[in-house]
Amino acid sequence: MRDTEPRDLHEWVSFDDPHEARTWVFDLTFLASSWTCVFGAGCPGVLTGPAPELEHGCCSYGAHFTDDADHDRVAAAAATLTPDLWQLQHVARRRDGFARRRKDGSWRTRLVDDACIFLNRPGFPGGAGCALHRAALERGLPPLDLKPDVCWQLPLRRVDSVDELGHVTSTIREWKRRDWGEGGDHFHWWCTDAPDAFVGHHPVYVTMRDELVAMVGDEVYALLAGHLGPRSRRARLLPHPATRG
């Protein structure tokens, strides 16, 4: 790559929504990449040093709920969990719930031993990982039905902006370190930065179809997939920066 080219070079596509005053913008470079979640497969986590043995993944800091509806949906899901699925259910009962309300009025899941209260630790008979995620899989449900919005969307991020005429621009892109706030700069590792996570067998827009449909709707997803599929076969897309030599 020439020195004059930016390091974080991405291709994008945009098109107007067929039914409302909205323009959709998609990060093709990430959506067509081979990124996959490597939780439990050597993921170093998002602490200040590598800690794959903890199997925290990105659950070290708890989940911030987008609104009360998000919190209430997860509360309903949590009420259906049993001790064989949720290791720390007893802690939630003892501490008056799985979440706490912050001074600004928002909700965040409680932390237990420096990780989310829903995170089953290594050695738990029901299996390590998010209790909500595991429950969804056992019930044949998409994990997004039970998990907090921020958790099922990662590492995708939707950003909406409105211009002076009321037209909305909605951007779907990869989650960057900066999206975590100041703390993101201190992570030893973040998965969309590292080649270790770009080892999937199918592109992100296929493996995260359910999540994308939940974020943009069936019709817009079909337009995106219809563009990416033929283009991927016709011409080589720009490789993701994390995979370039």
mmCIF file of C-alpha atoms in Angstrom:
data_model
loop_
_atom_site.group_PDB
_atom_site.id
_atom_site.type_symbol
_atom_site.label_atom_id
_atom_site.label_comp_id
_atom_site.label_asym_id
_atom_site.label_seq_id
_atom_site.Cartn_x
_atom_site.Cartn_y
_atom_site.Cartn_z
ATOM 1 C CA MET A 1 0.000 0.000 0.000
ATOM 2 C CA ARG A 2 1.300 3.449 -0.844
ATOM 3 C CA ASP A 3 2.336 5.682 2.054
ATOM 4 C CA THR A 4 -0.083 8.345 0.786
ATOM 5 C CA GLU A 5 -3.115 6.131 1.426
ATOM 6 C CA PRO A 6 -4.840 6.436 4.817
ATOM 7 C CA ARG A 7 -4.394 3.535 7.214
ATOM 8 C CA ASP A 8 -8.092 3.086 7.976
ATOM 9 C CA LEU A 9 -9.369 2.994 4.389
ATOM 10 C CA HIS A 10 -12.969 1.775 3.924
ATOM 11 C CA GLU A 11 -15.426 1.567 1.051
ATOM 12 C CA TRP A 12 -18.988 2.773 1.602
ATOM 13 C CA VAL A 13 -22.309 2.614 -0.209
ATOM 14 C CA SER A 14 -25.354 4.826 0.335
ATOM 15 C CA PHE A 15 -28.912 4.798 -0.940
ATOM 16 C CA ASP A 16 -32.202 6.454 -0.047
ATOM 17 C CA ASP A 17 -34.811 4.578 1.927
ATOM 18 C CA PRO A 18 -37.683 3.546 -0.363
ATOM 19 C CA HIS A 19 -40.359 4.686 2.108
ATOM 20 C CA GLU A 20 -39.117 7.573 4.260
ATOM 21 C CA ALA A 21 -36.872 10.627 4.292
ATOM 22 C CA ARG A 22 -33.748 8.716 5.222
ATOM 23 C CA THR A 23 -30.434 7.892 3.571
ATOM 24 C CA TRP A 24 -28.678 4.676 4.561
ATOM 25 C CA VAL A 25 -24.872 4.536 4.573
ATOM 26 C CA PHE A 26 -23.086 1.195 4.958
ATOM 27 C CA ASP A 27 -19.453 0.326 5.647
ATOM 28 C CA LEU A 28 -18.876 -2.254 2.913
ATOM 29 C CA THR A 29 -15.312 -2.958 3.973
ATOM 30 C CA PHE A 30 -16.420 -4.283 7.340
ATOM 31 C CA LEU A 31 -19.696 -5.865 6.240
ATOM 32 C CA ALA A 32 -17.968 -7.853 3.501
ATOM 33 C CA SER A 33 -15.064 -8.864 5.767
ATOM 34 C CA SER A 34 -14.450 -12.210 7.452
ATOM 35 C CA TRP A 35 -14.747 -10.805 10.984
ATOM 36 C CA THR A 36 -16.236 -13.208 13.524
ATOM 37 C CA CYS A 37 -16.615 -13.179 17.290
ATOM 38 C CA VAL A 38 -13.764 -15.136 18.904
ATOM 39 C CA PHE A 39 -15.194 -15.236 22.417
ATOM 40 C CA GLY A 40 -13.947 -18.396 24.101
ATOM 41 C CA ALA A 41 -11.453 -19.009 21.300
ATOM 42 C CA GLY A 42 -8.528 -16.993 22.557
ATOM 43 C CA CYS A 43 -10.194 -13.576 22.797
ATOM 44 C CA PRO A 44 -7.845 -11.468 24.983
ATOM 45 C CA GLY A 45 -10.708 -9.296 26.263
ATOM 46 C CA VAL A 46 -10.854 -5.527 26.618
ATOM 47 C CA LEU A 47 -8.768 -4.969 29.736
ATOM 48 C CA THR A 48 -5.454 -3.118 29.826
ATOM 49 C CA GLY A 49 -3.572 -6.382 29.278
ATOM 50 C CA PRO A 50 -4.306 -9.719 27.621
ATOM 51 C CA ALA A 51 -6.492 -12.013 29.744
ATOM 52 C CA PRO A 52 -7.907 -14.819 27.569
ATOM 53 C CA GLU A 53 -8.084 -17.132 30.595
ATOM 54 C CA LEU A 54 -10.832 -14.949 32.134
ATOM 55 C CA GLU A 55 -13.106 -15.403 29.106
ATOM 56 C CA HIS A 56 -14.599 -11.958 29.631
ATOM 57 C CA GLY A 57 -14.689 -11.002 25.974
ATOM 58 C CA CYS A 58 -16.170 -7.501 25.898
ATOM 59 C CA CYS A 59 -18.231 -8.096 29.072
ATOM 60 C CA SER A 60 -15.777 -6.606 31.563
ATOM 61 C CA TYR A 61 -17.606 -3.296 32.007
ATOM 62 C CA GLY A 62 -21.255 -4.285 31.982
ATOM 63 C CA ALA A 63 -23.930 -3.288 29.481
ATOM 64 C CA HIS A 64 -25.368 0.211 29.238
ATOM 65 C CA PHE A 65 -29.043 0.076 28.291
ATOM 66 C CA THR A 66 -30.223 2.336 25.498
ATOM 67 C CA ASP A 67 -33.473 3.219 27.277
ATOM 68 C CA ASP A 68 -36.030 1.931 29.766
ATOM 69 C CA ALA A 69 -37.621 -0.296 27.115
ATOM 70 C CA ASP A 70 -34.283 -2.036 26.547
ATOM 71 C CA HIS A 71 -33.901 -2.556 30.303
ATOM 72 C CA ASP A 72 -37.451 -3.853 30.700
ATOM 73 C CA ARG A 73 -37.062 -6.335 27.820
ATOM 74 C CA VAL A 74 -33.929 -7.783 29.418
ATOM 75 C CA ALA A 75 -35.630 -7.839 32.819
ATOM 76 C CA ALA A 76 -38.397 -9.984 31.354
ATOM 77 C CA ALA A 77 -35.790 -12.316 29.841
ATOM 78 C CA ALA A 78 -33.787 -12.504 33.079
ATOM 79 C CA ALA A 79 -36.903 -13.531 34.980
ATOM 80 C CA THR A 80 -37.060 -16.707 32.865
ATOM 81 C CA LEU A 81 -33.482 -17.801 33.585
ATOM 82 C CA THR A 82 -32.789 -20.695 35.934
ATOM 83 C CA PRO A 83 -29.683 -21.273 38.101
ATOM 84 C CA ASP A 84 -28.377 -23.887 35.678
ATOM 85 C CA LEU A 85 -28.243 -21.198 32.981
ATOM 86 C CA TRP A 86 -27.253 -18.158 35.063
ATOM 87 C CA GLN A 87 -24.394 -18.606 37.485
ATOM 88 C CA LEU A 88 -24.893 -15.331 39.354
ATOM 89 C CA GLN A 89 -28.665 -15.306 39.627
ATOM 90 C CA HIS A 90 -28.375 -15.488 43.415
ATOM 91 C CA VAL A 91 -26.280 -12.318 43.421
ATOM 92 C CA ALA A 92 -28.930 -10.445 41.434
ATOM 93 C CA ARG A 93 -31.573 -11.506 43.951
ATOM 94 C CA ARG A 94 -29.435 -10.515 46.905
ATOM 95 C CA ARG A 95 -28.527 -7.129 45.418
ATOM 96 C CA ASP A 96 -32.043 -6.151 44.330
ATOM 97 C CA GLY A 97 -31.718 -6.827 40.630
ATOM 98 C CA PHE A 98 -29.256 -7.317 37.800
ATOM 99 C CA ALA A 99 -28.928 -3.601 36.978
ATOM 100 C CA ARG A 100 -28.469 -0.307 38.735
ATOM 101 C CA ARG A 101 -29.682 3.119 37.723
ATOM 102 C CA ARG A 102 -26.945 5.695 37.269
ATOM 103 C CA LYS A 103 -27.040 9.351 38.327
ATOM 104 C CA ASP A 104 -27.983 10.408 34.791
ATOM 105 C CA GLY A 105 -31.035 8.139 34.885
ATOM 106 C CA SER A 106 -29.627 5.449 32.601
ATOM 107 C CA TRP A 107 -29.326 1.765 33.484
ATOM 108 C CA ARG A 108 -26.245 -0.485 33.490
ATOM 109 C CA THR A 109 -25.881 -4.130 34.405
ATOM 110 C CA ARG A 110 -24.213 -4.731 37.745
ATOM 111 C CA LEU A 111 -20.584 -5.798 37.925
ATOM 112 C CA VAL A 112 -19.541 -8.836 39.943
ATOM 113 C CA ASP A 113 -15.822 -9.468 40.366
ATOM 114 C CA ASP A 114 -15.054 -6.970 37.599
ATOM 115 C CA ALA A 115 -17.389 -8.327 34.928
ATOM 116 C CA CYS A 116 -21.062 -8.257 33.952
ATOM 117 C CA ILE A 117 -23.444 -10.063 36.267
ATOM 118 C CA PHE A 118 -24.810 -12.044 33.311
ATOM 119 C CA LEU A 119 -21.375 -13.453 32.451
ATOM 120 C CA ASN A 120 -20.998 -17.109 33.448
ATOM 121 C CA ARG A 121 -17.368 -17.697 34.415
ATOM 122 C CA PRO A 122 -15.065 -20.484 33.182
ATOM 123 C CA GLY A 123 -15.845 -23.782 34.882
ATOM 124 C CA PHE A 124 -19.560 -23.095 35.323
ATOM 125 C CA PRO A 125 -21.413 -26.353 34.464
ATOM 126 C CA GLY A 126 -23.886 -24.470 32.288
ATOM 127 C CA GLY A 127 -21.047 -23.118 30.178
ATOM 128 C CA ALA A 128 -19.029 -19.905 30.174
ATOM 129 C CA GLY A 129 -20.358 -16.826 28.425
ATOM 130 C CA CYS A 130 -23.430 -14.622 28.556
ATOM 131 C CA ALA A 131 -26.304 -16.361 30.346
ATOM 132 C CA LEU A 132 -28.826 -14.545 28.147
ATOM 133 C CA HIS A 133 -26.998 -15.622 24.988
ATOM 134 C CA ARG A 134 -26.831 -19.240 26.088
ATOM 135 C CA ALA A 135 -30.515 -19.258 27.059
ATOM 136 C CA ALA A 136 -31.490 -17.921 23.647
ATOM 137 C CA LEU A 137 -29.511 -20.608 21.853
ATOM 138 C CA GLU A 138 -31.011 -23.368 23.998
ATOM 139 C CA ARG A 139 -34.504 -22.075 23.166
ATOM 140 C CA GLY A 140 -33.823 -21.754 19.463
ATOM 141 C CA LEU A 141 -34.116 -17.955 19.593
ATOM 142 C CA PRO A 142 -31.851 -15.271 18.125
ATOM 143 C CA PRO A 143 -29.662 -13.948 20.994
ATOM 144 C CA LEU A 144 -30.860 -10.428 20.161
ATOM 145 C CA ASP A 145 -34.285 -11.389 21.536
ATOM 146 C CA LEU A 146 -32.878 -11.588 25.075
ATOM 147 C CA LYS A 147 -29.679 -9.533 25.245
ATOM 148 C CA PRO A 148 -29.252 -5.774 25.805
ATOM 149 C CA ASP A 149 -29.213 -3.763 22.578
ATOM 150 C CA VAL A 150 -25.554 -2.807 22.836
ATOM 151 C CA CYS A 151 -24.539 -6.446 23.350
ATOM 152 C CA TRP A 152 -26.324 -7.976 20.365
ATOM 153 C CA GLN A 153 -25.336 -5.117 18.064
ATOM 154 C CA LEU A 154 -21.588 -5.303 18.761
ATOM 155 C CA PRO A 155 -19.418 -4.895 16.782
ATOM 156 C CA LEU A 156 -21.946 -3.083 14.588
ATOM 157 C CA ARG A 157 -22.966 0.479 15.360
ATOM 158 C CA ARG A 158 -25.821 2.558 13.959
ATOM 159 C CA VAL A 159 -25.440 6.334 14.053
ATOM 160 C CA ASP A 160 -28.380 8.568 13.101
ATOM 161 C CA SER A 161 -28.069 12.260 12.261
ATOM 162 C CA VAL A 162 -30.718 14.767 11.180
ATOM 163 C CA ASP A 163 -30.101 17.793 8.969
ATOM 164 C CA GLU A 164 -31.855 21.160 9.126
ATOM 165 C CA LEU A 165 -34.610 19.913 6.807
ATOM 166 C CA GLY A 166 -35.374 16.862 8.935
ATOM 167 C CA HIS A 167 -33.720 14.363 6.602
ATOM 168 C CA VAL A 168 -32.159 11.461 8.500
ATOM 169 C CA THR A 169 -28.844 9.844 7.619
ATOM 170 C CA SER A 170 -28.339 6.443 9.243
ATOM 171 C CA THR A 171 -24.843 4.977 9.129
ATOM 172 C CA ILE A 172 -24.093 1.320 9.832
ATOM 173 C CA ARG A 173 -20.413 0.749 10.523
ATOM 174 C CA GLU A 174 -18.015 -1.204 12.691
ATOM 175 C CA TRP A 175 -17.715 -0.320 16.367
ATOM 176 C CA LYS A 176 -14.504 1.609 16.930
ATOM 177 C CA ARG A 177 -12.426 2.053 20.059
ATOM 178 C CA ARG A 178 -13.678 5.645 20.243
ATOM 179 C CA ASP A 179 -17.245 4.404 20.629
ATOM 180 C CA TRP A 180 -16.338 3.104 24.094
ATOM 181 C CA GLY A 181 -15.378 6.613 25.214
ATOM 182 C CA GLU A 182 -12.005 7.498 26.686
ATOM 183 C CA GLY A 183 -11.555 3.985 28.073
ATOM 184 C CA GLY A 184 -11.376 2.467 24.609
ATOM 185 C CA ASP A 185 -7.914 3.905 24.071
ATOM 186 C CA HIS A 186 -6.621 1.855 27.003
ATOM 187 C CA PHE A 187 -7.822 -1.539 25.766
ATOM 188 C CA HIS A 188 -4.945 -3.903 25.162
ATOM 189 C CA TRP A 189 -6.939 -5.309 22.235
ATOM 190 C CA TRP A 190 -10.120 -4.543 20.323
ATOM 191 C CA CYS A 191 -11.456 -7.134 17.921
ATOM 192 C CA THR A 192 -12.097 -4.952 14.850
ATOM 193 C CA ASP A 193 -8.483 -3.726 15.043
ATOM 194 C CA ALA A 194 -6.855 -7.147 15.028
ATOM 195 C CA PRO A 195 -6.428 -9.796 12.314
ATOM 196 C CA ASP A 196 -7.099 -12.520 14.922
ATOM 197 C CA ALA A 197 -10.852 -11.929 14.622
ATOM 198 C CA PHE A 198 -10.972 -11.897 10.815
ATOM 199 C CA VAL A 199 -11.091 -15.662 10.482
ATOM 200 C CA GLY A 200 -14.748 -16.312 9.657
ATOM 201 C CA HIS A 201 -15.891 -18.445 6.736
ATOM 202 C CA HIS A 202 -18.663 -16.071 5.624
ATOM 203 C CA PRO A 203 -18.925 -12.271 5.372
ATOM 204 C CA VAL A 204 -20.349 -10.225 8.231
ATOM 205 C CA TYR A 205 -23.459 -9.186 6.306
ATOM 206 C CA VAL A 206 -24.369 -12.903 6.092
ATOM 207 C CA THR A 207 -23.375 -14.051 9.594
ATOM 208 C CA MET A 208 -25.002 -11.018 11.247
ATOM 209 C CA ARG A 209 -28.109 -10.995 9.077
ATOM 210 C CA ASP A 210 -30.498 -11.104 12.060
ATOM 211 C CA GLU A 211 -28.765 -8.176 13.735
ATOM 212 C CA LEU A 212 -28.706 -6.107 10.558
ATOM 213 C CA VAL A 213 -32.380 -6.774 9.857
ATOM 214 C CA ALA A 214 -33.214 -5.659 13.405
ATOM 215 C CA MET A 215 -31.236 -2.456 12.824
ATOM 216 C CA VAL A 216 -32.403 -1.541 9.313
ATOM 217 C CA GLY A 217 -35.425 -3.698 8.435
ATOM 218 C CA ASP A 218 -35.944 -6.537 5.965
ATOM 219 C CA GLU A 219 -36.310 -4.397 2.837
ATOM 220 C CA VAL A 220 -33.216 -2.279 3.380
ATOM 221 C CA TYR A 221 -31.199 -5.371 4.296
ATOM 222 C CA ALA A 222 -32.318 -7.024 1.052
ATOM 223 C CA LEU A 223 -31.114 -3.982 -0.897
ATOM 224 C CA LEU A 224 -27.739 -4.116 0.859
ATOM 225 C CA ALA A 225 -27.330 -7.879 0.367
ATOM 226 C CA GLY A 226 -28.422 -7.555 -3.252
ATOM 227 C CA HIS A 227 -25.643 -5.041 -3.820
ATOM 228 C CA LEU A 228 -22.936 -6.858 -1.870
ATOM 229 C CA GLY A 229 -23.551 -10.359 -3.213
ATOM 230 C CA PRO A 230 -23.100 -9.654 -6.937
ATOM 231 C CA ARG A 231 -20.335 -7.128 -6.275
ATOM 232 C CA SER A 232 -18.372 -9.586 -4.155
ATOM 233 C CA ARG A 233 -18.479 -12.091 -7.000
ATOM 234 C CA ARG A 234 -17.746 -9.502 -9.668
ATOM 235 C CA ALA A 235 -14.865 -7.577 -8.144
ATOM 236 C CA ARG A 236 -12.563 -7.795 -5.166
ATOM 237 C CA LEU A 237 -13.645 -5.476 -2.380
ATOM 238 C CA LEU A 238 -11.129 -3.447 -0.452
ATOM 239 C CA PRO A 239 -9.703 -5.675 2.320
ATOM 240 C CA HIS A 240 -10.256 -4.609 5.897
ATOM 241 C CA PRO A 241 -7.375 -2.545 7.359
ATOM 242 C CA ALA A 242 -6.819 -5.112 10.127
ATOM 243 C CA THR A 243 -6.001 -7.776 7.542
ATOM 244 C CA ARG A 244 -3.664 -5.782 5.314
ATOM 245 C CA GLY A 245 0.010 -6.541 5.497
#
